[in-house]
Short mmCIF file of C-alpha atoms in Angstrom, two decimals:
data_model
loop_
_atom_site.label_atom_id
_atom_site.label_comp_id
_atom_site.label_asym_id
_atom_site.label_seq_id
_atom_site.Cartn_x
_atom_site.Cartn_y
_atom_site.Cartn_z
CA MET A 1 -3.87 30.23 -5.23
CA LYS A 2 -2.55 28.86 -1.99
CA ALA A 3 0.80 29.50 -0.46
CA HIS A 4 1.21 26.34 1.47
CA VAL A 5 0.41 22.84 0.03
CA VAL A 6 0.22 19.69 2.04
CA LEU A 7 0.29 16.31 0.45
CA PHE A 8 -0.86 13.43 2.62
CA GLY A 9 -0.24 9.66 1.70
CA ALA A 10 -1.14 6.33 3.43
CA GLY A 11 1.41 6.74 6.20
CA ALA A 12 -0.51 9.99 7.35
CA SER A 13 -3.77 8.06 7.88
CA PHE A 14 -2.12 4.97 9.22
CA GLY A 15 -0.40 7.11 11.92
CA ALA A 16 -3.08 9.57 12.69
CA GLY A 17 -4.51 7.74 15.55
CA ASP A 18 -8.02 7.66 16.92
CA ILE A 19 -9.52 6.10 13.92
CA ILE A 20 -12.12 3.40 13.85
CA PRO A 21 -12.98 0.57 13.19
CA GLU A 22 -9.31 -0.09 12.95
CA LYS A 23 -6.08 1.62 11.90
CA PRO A 24 -5.98 2.48 8.32
CA PRO A 25 -3.64 0.10 6.35
CA LEU A 26 -0.63 0.88 4.45
CA GLY A 27 -0.37 -0.02 0.91
CA ASN A 28 1.24 -3.34 1.70
CA GLN A 29 -1.41 -4.13 4.38
CA LEU A 30 -4.46 -3.35 2.21
CA TYR A 31 -4.87 -6.73 0.41
CA ASN A 32 -5.05 -8.67 3.60
CA ARG A 33 -7.75 -6.29 5.06
CA LEU A 34 -9.80 -6.50 1.87
CA LYS A 35 -9.73 -10.27 1.74
CA ASP A 36 -10.70 -10.39 5.50
CA PHE A 37 -13.60 -7.82 5.00
CA PHE A 38 -14.71 -9.29 1.53
CA PRO A 39 -14.04 -13.01 1.22
CA THR A 40 -16.36 -13.48 -1.70
CA SER A 41 -14.65 -10.88 -3.82
CA TRP A 42 -11.17 -9.94 -2.80
CA GLY A 43 -10.80 -13.41 -1.07
CA ARG A 44 -11.67 -15.20 -4.35
CA LEU A 45 -9.02 -13.97 -6.65
CA PRO A 46 -7.14 -16.70 -8.67
CA LYS A 47 -4.16 -18.10 -6.83
CA GLU A 48 -1.61 -16.79 -9.28
CA ILE A 49 -3.01 -13.25 -8.61
CA ASP A 50 -3.35 -13.94 -4.85
CA GLU A 51 0.27 -14.71 -4.44
CA VAL A 52 1.41 -11.59 -6.52
CA ILE A 53 -0.89 -9.08 -5.02
CA ALA A 54 -0.03 -10.22 -1.44
CA ALA A 55 3.57 -9.38 -2.16
CA ASP A 56 3.07 -6.24 -4.43
CA PHE A 57 -0.44 -4.85 -4.57
CA GLU A 58 0.29 -2.81 -7.70
CA LYS A 59 1.70 -5.73 -9.72
CA GLY A 60 -1.13 -7.77 -8.72
CA MET A 61 -3.63 -5.08 -9.71
CA ASN A 62 -1.97 -4.90 -12.99
CA ILE A 63 -2.69 -8.68 -13.59
CA VAL A 64 -6.32 -8.23 -12.66
CA TYR A 65 -6.64 -5.21 -14.97
CA GLU A 66 -4.89 -7.05 -18.01
CA GLN A 67 -6.55 -10.43 -17.52
CA TYR A 68 -9.70 -10.16 -15.40
CA SER A 69 -10.75 -6.49 -16.00
CA GLN A 70 -14.46 -7.43 -15.70
CA ILE A 71 -14.21 -7.76 -12.02
CA ILE A 72 -12.45 -4.34 -11.37
CA ALA A 73 -15.86 -2.70 -10.59
CA PRO A 74 -16.97 -5.13 -8.00
CA LEU A 75 -13.58 -5.15 -6.44
CA MET A 76 -13.26 -1.28 -6.42
CA LYS A 77 -16.86 -0.99 -4.93
CA ASP A 78 -15.92 -3.22 -2.02
CA MET A 79 -12.64 -1.34 -1.50
CA ALA A 80 -14.72 1.92 -1.22
CA VAL A 81 -17.01 0.39 1.17
CA TYR A 82 -14.09 -0.68 3.37
CA LEU A 83 -12.28 2.91 3.28
CA ILE A 84 -15.44 4.98 3.73
CA GLN A 85 -15.98 3.35 7.14
CA LEU A 86 -12.67 4.59 8.34
CA ARG A 87 -13.22 7.60 10.32
CA PRO A 88 -12.14 9.56 13.57
CA TYR A 89 -13.93 8.75 16.72
CA SER A 90 -12.77 11.72 18.78
CA HIS A 91 -11.30 15.22 17.99
CA GLU A 92 -7.78 14.18 18.76
CA SER A 93 -6.50 12.44 15.52
CA LEU A 94 -3.46 14.10 14.24
CA TYR A 95 -5.58 15.39 11.30
CA ASP A 96 -7.85 16.99 13.89
CA LEU A 97 -4.95 18.46 15.83
CA LEU A 98 -3.36 19.75 12.69
CA ILE A 99 -6.53 21.59 11.64
CA LYS A 100 -7.14 22.94 15.07
CA ARG A 101 -3.50 24.29 15.30
CA LEU A 102 -3.78 25.90 12.02
CA ILE A 103 -7.11 27.54 12.98
CA LYS A 104 -5.70 28.81 16.18
CA LEU A 105 -2.64 30.22 14.48
CA GLY A 106 -4.89 31.96 11.76
CA PHE A 107 -3.08 29.98 9.06
CA LEU A 108 -5.72 27.73 7.64
CA GLU A 109 -6.85 29.84 4.88
CA SER A 110 -3.37 29.91 3.36
CA PHE A 111 -3.15 26.06 3.14
CA LEU A 112 -4.33 23.62 0.36
CA PHE A 113 -4.80 20.02 1.55
CA SER A 114 -4.03 17.35 -0.99
CA THR A 115 -3.96 13.60 -0.62
CA LEU A 116 -3.26 10.44 -2.60
CA ASN A 117 -5.62 8.55 -0.23
CA TYR A 118 -9.01 7.29 -1.25
CA ASP A 119 -10.36 7.37 2.40
CA CYS A 120 -12.37 10.29 3.78
CA ILE A 121 -10.73 10.63 7.27
CA LEU A 122 -9.38 14.14 6.59
CA GLU A 123 -12.75 15.10 5.33
CA PHE A 124 -14.45 13.80 8.55
CA CYS A 125 -11.93 15.75 10.63
CA LEU A 126 -12.71 18.88 9.01
CA LEU A 127 -16.42 18.44 9.47
CA ASN A 128 -15.51 17.83 13.19
CA GLN A 129 -14.09 21.41 13.17
CA ASN A 130 -17.23 22.83 11.48
CA ARG A 131 -15.44 23.35 8.14
CA ARG A 132 -16.98 22.41 4.80
CA VAL A 133 -14.88 20.55 2.35
CA SER A 134 -14.12 21.94 -1.18
CA TYR A 135 -13.11 19.08 -3.51
CA TRP A 136 -12.57 20.99 -6.84
CA ASP A 137 -11.76 24.56 -5.97
CA TYR A 138 -9.62 26.57 -3.46
CA GLY A 139 -12.41 26.97 -0.93
CA ARG A 140 -14.72 29.70 0.08
CA GLU A 141 -17.19 30.43 2.85
CA ASN A 142 -15.72 28.58 5.65
CA SER A 143 -14.69 25.63 3.39
CA VAL A 144 -11.33 24.08 3.17
CA PRO A 145 -9.90 22.63 -0.06
CA VAL A 146 -8.99 18.93 -0.12
CA TRP A 147 -7.95 17.91 -3.55
CA LYS A 148 -7.90 14.16 -4.05
CA LEU A 149 -5.31 13.57 -6.72
CA HIS A 150 -6.24 9.78 -7.18
CA GLY A 151 -9.86 10.20 -6.70
CA SER A 152 -11.97 9.27 -3.59
CA ALA A 153 -14.20 6.47 -2.22
CA ASN A 154 -17.08 8.92 -1.99
CA TRP A 155 -16.89 10.41 -5.53
CA PHE A 156 -19.73 9.06 -7.85
CA SER A 157 -20.68 9.83 -11.47
CA LYS A 158 -23.28 12.55 -11.47
CA ASP A 159 -24.44 12.36 -15.10
CA ILE A 160 -24.24 8.61 -15.83
CA GLU A 161 -26.37 5.91 -14.22
CA ALA A 162 -25.56 2.22 -14.57
CA GLY A 163 -27.61 -0.66 -12.91
CA ALA A 164 -25.85 -2.82 -10.41
CA GLY A 165 -25.63 -5.74 -12.78
CA VAL A 166 -23.75 -3.69 -15.48
CA THR A 167 -20.18 -4.98 -16.27
CA PHE A 168 -17.32 -3.29 -18.40
CA THR A 169 -13.69 -4.12 -18.92
CA LYS A 170 -10.50 -2.20 -19.29
CA GLY A 171 -10.46 0.56 -21.92
CA VAL A 172 -13.93 1.60 -20.93
CA THR A 173 -14.34 5.04 -19.44
CA PHE A 174 -17.31 7.06 -18.34
CA GLU A 175 -16.94 10.73 -18.47
CA GLY A 176 -19.14 13.43 -16.96
CA GLY A 177 -19.60 15.25 -13.74
CA LEU A 178 -18.82 13.90 -10.19
CA LYS A 179 -20.93 14.24 -7.07
CA ALA A 180 -19.41 13.69 -3.53
CA PHE A 181 -21.18 12.29 -0.52
CA LEU A 182 -19.86 12.40 3.05
CA ASP A 183 -22.64 10.16 4.51
CA THR A 184 -21.00 6.77 5.03
CA ASN A 185 -24.34 4.90 4.70
CA GLU A 186 -25.17 6.72 1.41
CA VAL A 187 -21.71 5.67 -0.05
CA ILE A 188 -22.17 2.06 1.01
CA GLY A 189 -25.58 2.00 -0.35
CA LYS A 190 -24.50 3.18 -3.74
CA CYS A 191 -21.75 0.72 -3.94
CA ILE A 192 -23.72 -2.29 -2.83
CA VAL A 193 -27.28 -1.82 -4.15
CA ASN A 194 -27.64 1.30 -6.46
CA GLN A 195 -24.68 1.62 -8.66
CA GLY A 196 -23.03 -0.49 -11.39
CA LEU A 197 -20.09 2.12 -11.55
CA TYR A 198 -17.39 2.16 -8.85
CA PRO A 199 -16.57 5.48 -7.33
CA SER A 200 -14.02 7.66 -9.27
CA MET A 201 -10.76 6.13 -8.03
CA CYS A 202 -7.39 5.55 -9.87
CA LEU A 203 -6.54 1.92 -9.93
CA PHE A 204 -3.85 1.18 -7.44
CA MET A 205 -1.28 0.03 -10.05
CA LYS A 206 1.34 1.41 -12.36
CA GLY A 207 0.06 4.32 -14.37
CA LYS A 208 -2.91 4.84 -11.99
CA PRO A 209 -5.55 4.41 -14.87
CA VAL A 210 -9.02 5.85 -13.93
CA GLN A 211 -12.26 4.75 -15.65
CA ILE A 212 -14.82 7.02 -13.79
CA ALA A 213 -14.58 10.73 -14.88
CA PRO A 214 -10.87 10.66 -15.91
CA SER A 215 -10.98 14.18 -17.29
CA ILE A 216 -11.86 15.71 -13.91
CA ILE A 217 -9.18 13.68 -12.22
CA MET A 218 -6.55 14.89 -14.92
CA GLU A 219 -7.67 18.49 -14.62
CA GLN A 220 -7.36 18.45 -10.84
CA GLN A 221 -3.81 17.09 -11.14
CA LYS A 222 -2.84 19.80 -13.58
CA LYS A 223 -4.38 22.46 -11.48
CA TRP A 224 -2.38 21.01 -8.41
CA SER A 225 0.69 21.13 -10.36
CA ASP A 226 0.26 24.74 -11.23
CA THR A 227 -0.47 25.47 -7.42
CA VAL A 228 2.71 23.56 -6.35
CA ALA A 229 4.63 25.57 -8.94
CA SER A 230 3.78 28.79 -7.24
CA ALA A 231 3.56 27.61 -3.63
CA ARG A 232 5.93 28.87 -0.86
CA THR A 233 6.09 25.60 0.84
CA VAL A 234 5.19 22.04 0.00
CA SER A 235 4.92 19.45 2.83
CA CYS A 236 4.80 15.74 2.09
CA ILE A 237 3.47 13.75 5.05
CA GLY A 238 3.29 9.93 4.96
CA VAL A 239 4.00 9.60 1.19
CA ASN A 240 7.29 8.39 -0.25
CA PRO A 241 8.61 9.49 -3.62
CA LEU A 242 7.64 7.26 -6.50
CA PRO A 243 9.28 8.91 -9.58
CA GLU A 244 7.10 6.79 -12.02
CA ASP A 245 4.19 8.87 -10.65
CA SER A 246 5.36 11.87 -12.59
CA HIS A 247 2.08 13.66 -12.27
CA ILE A 248 2.90 14.05 -8.52
CA TRP A 249 6.86 13.93 -8.16
CA GLU A 250 7.81 16.08 -11.22
CA PRO A 251 5.92 19.33 -9.92
CA ILE A 252 7.42 18.68 -6.53
CA ALA A 253 10.94 18.24 -8.15
CA ARG A 254 10.56 21.49 -10.22
CA THR A 255 8.90 23.95 -7.70
CA LYS A 256 11.07 26.53 -5.97
CA ALA A 257 9.07 26.01 -2.91
CA LYS A 258 10.68 24.89 0.36
CA LEU A 259 9.93 21.19 0.66
CA TYR A 260 9.22 19.54 4.00
CA PHE A 261 9.03 15.77 4.31
CA ILE A 262 7.74 13.24 6.71
CA GLY A 263 8.38 9.76 5.76
CA ASP A 264 11.14 7.24 4.76
CA LYS A 265 14.38 9.22 4.88
CA LYS A 266 16.40 6.68 2.83
CA ALA A 267 13.74 7.00 -0.03
CA PHE A 268 13.59 10.78 0.22
CA ASP A 269 17.39 11.24 0.30
CA ALA A 270 17.62 9.10 -2.88
CA TRP A 271 15.04 11.08 -4.58
CA VAL A 272 16.37 14.56 -3.57
CA GLN A 273 19.75 13.57 -4.89
CA GLU A 274 18.49 12.51 -8.37
CA PHE A 275 15.67 14.93 -8.89
CA ARG A 276 15.35 17.82 -6.58
CA GLU A 277 17.48 21.17 -6.60
CA GLY A 278 15.39 23.33 -4.25
CA GLU A 279 15.60 23.62 -0.37
CA CYS A 280 14.55 20.42 1.38
CA ILE A 281 13.95 19.75 5.10
CA PHE A 282 13.54 16.32 6.48
CA ILE A 283 11.43 16.40 9.42
CA GLU A 284 10.84 12.80 10.90
CA PRO A 285 9.96 9.34 9.71
CA TYR A 286 6.46 9.34 11.23
CA PHE A 287 3.54 11.80 11.32
CA ASN A 288 3.30 11.68 15.20
CA THR A 289 6.97 12.22 15.81
CA GLY A 290 7.18 15.01 13.34
CA PHE A 291 3.83 16.77 13.93
CA ASN A 292 5.21 19.65 16.43
CA LYS A 293 8.46 20.17 14.55
CA LEU A 294 6.51 20.59 11.22
CA ILE A 295 4.09 23.19 12.87
CA LYS A 296 7.02 25.08 14.15
CA GLU A 297 8.65 25.06 10.75
CA TRP A 298 5.41 26.41 9.21
CA GLN A 299 5.13 29.07 11.91
CA SER A 300 8.66 30.22 11.17
CA GLU A 301 8.11 30.29 7.58
CA ILE A 302 4.93 32.27 7.65
CA LYS A 303 6.41 34.81 10.21
CA ARG A 304 9.27 35.52 7.63
CA GLY A 305 6.49 36.69 5.36
#
């Protein structure tokens, strides 16, 4: 078990800085970026979906899932190709600085990193600091746990192969093990050429359905919930409360851990008032403005022992 749990959301990657080829988009920006990069897939959705998804990605994806689910796989593969190309170009992103600071303070081993993001920016930053990534355990032998609660752009089925021309619809799932790749070119090759299945990623819509290795995703969410329950601190960075995602927000509401929050204050205050009884500390709206304050809070908490 880890004493301190950090949960990253899209706002963390958006505000991390020093990311190429562009600043990672927030949820309400993602569709336009995908249309620009993939005009023959994301750019060719029916007009009625285009209008909805431009205003609300999750609602639009729900229509795709219900009415055009045979195109989910190629859409998700293209999304993975876009996301896997987002990476730090220096050692000065906020993810890098966070890792370096925890190493310097001697705290890194007591932290569990978790994320709702499909991108691999955090993992690339760990590799920058000569740390291996542990996706499905608590980390060992110079590795750091990064639990991706909604899946990842670089997670592929290990046990099931499907040709690039294979199509499938909603309700179809593919169970089995997963294998992770942290080579951008290998991920792109699998998505474009070698694999009919898209990476194991929850669909960005209400309910977060998952078709590739759902049991592994569910198992990790359960393990994460248990870890949050026993943690001393939980820190949410760049992720705003969404009570309907009960697999995330119910464990955070129930835990007795001290809760730190970087994000939308109005949304956080409303959620705390309705759902949370334990100690809560709002840090700042943004990762960059709250970075040093959060580190100081962690230092004080750890020193109190």
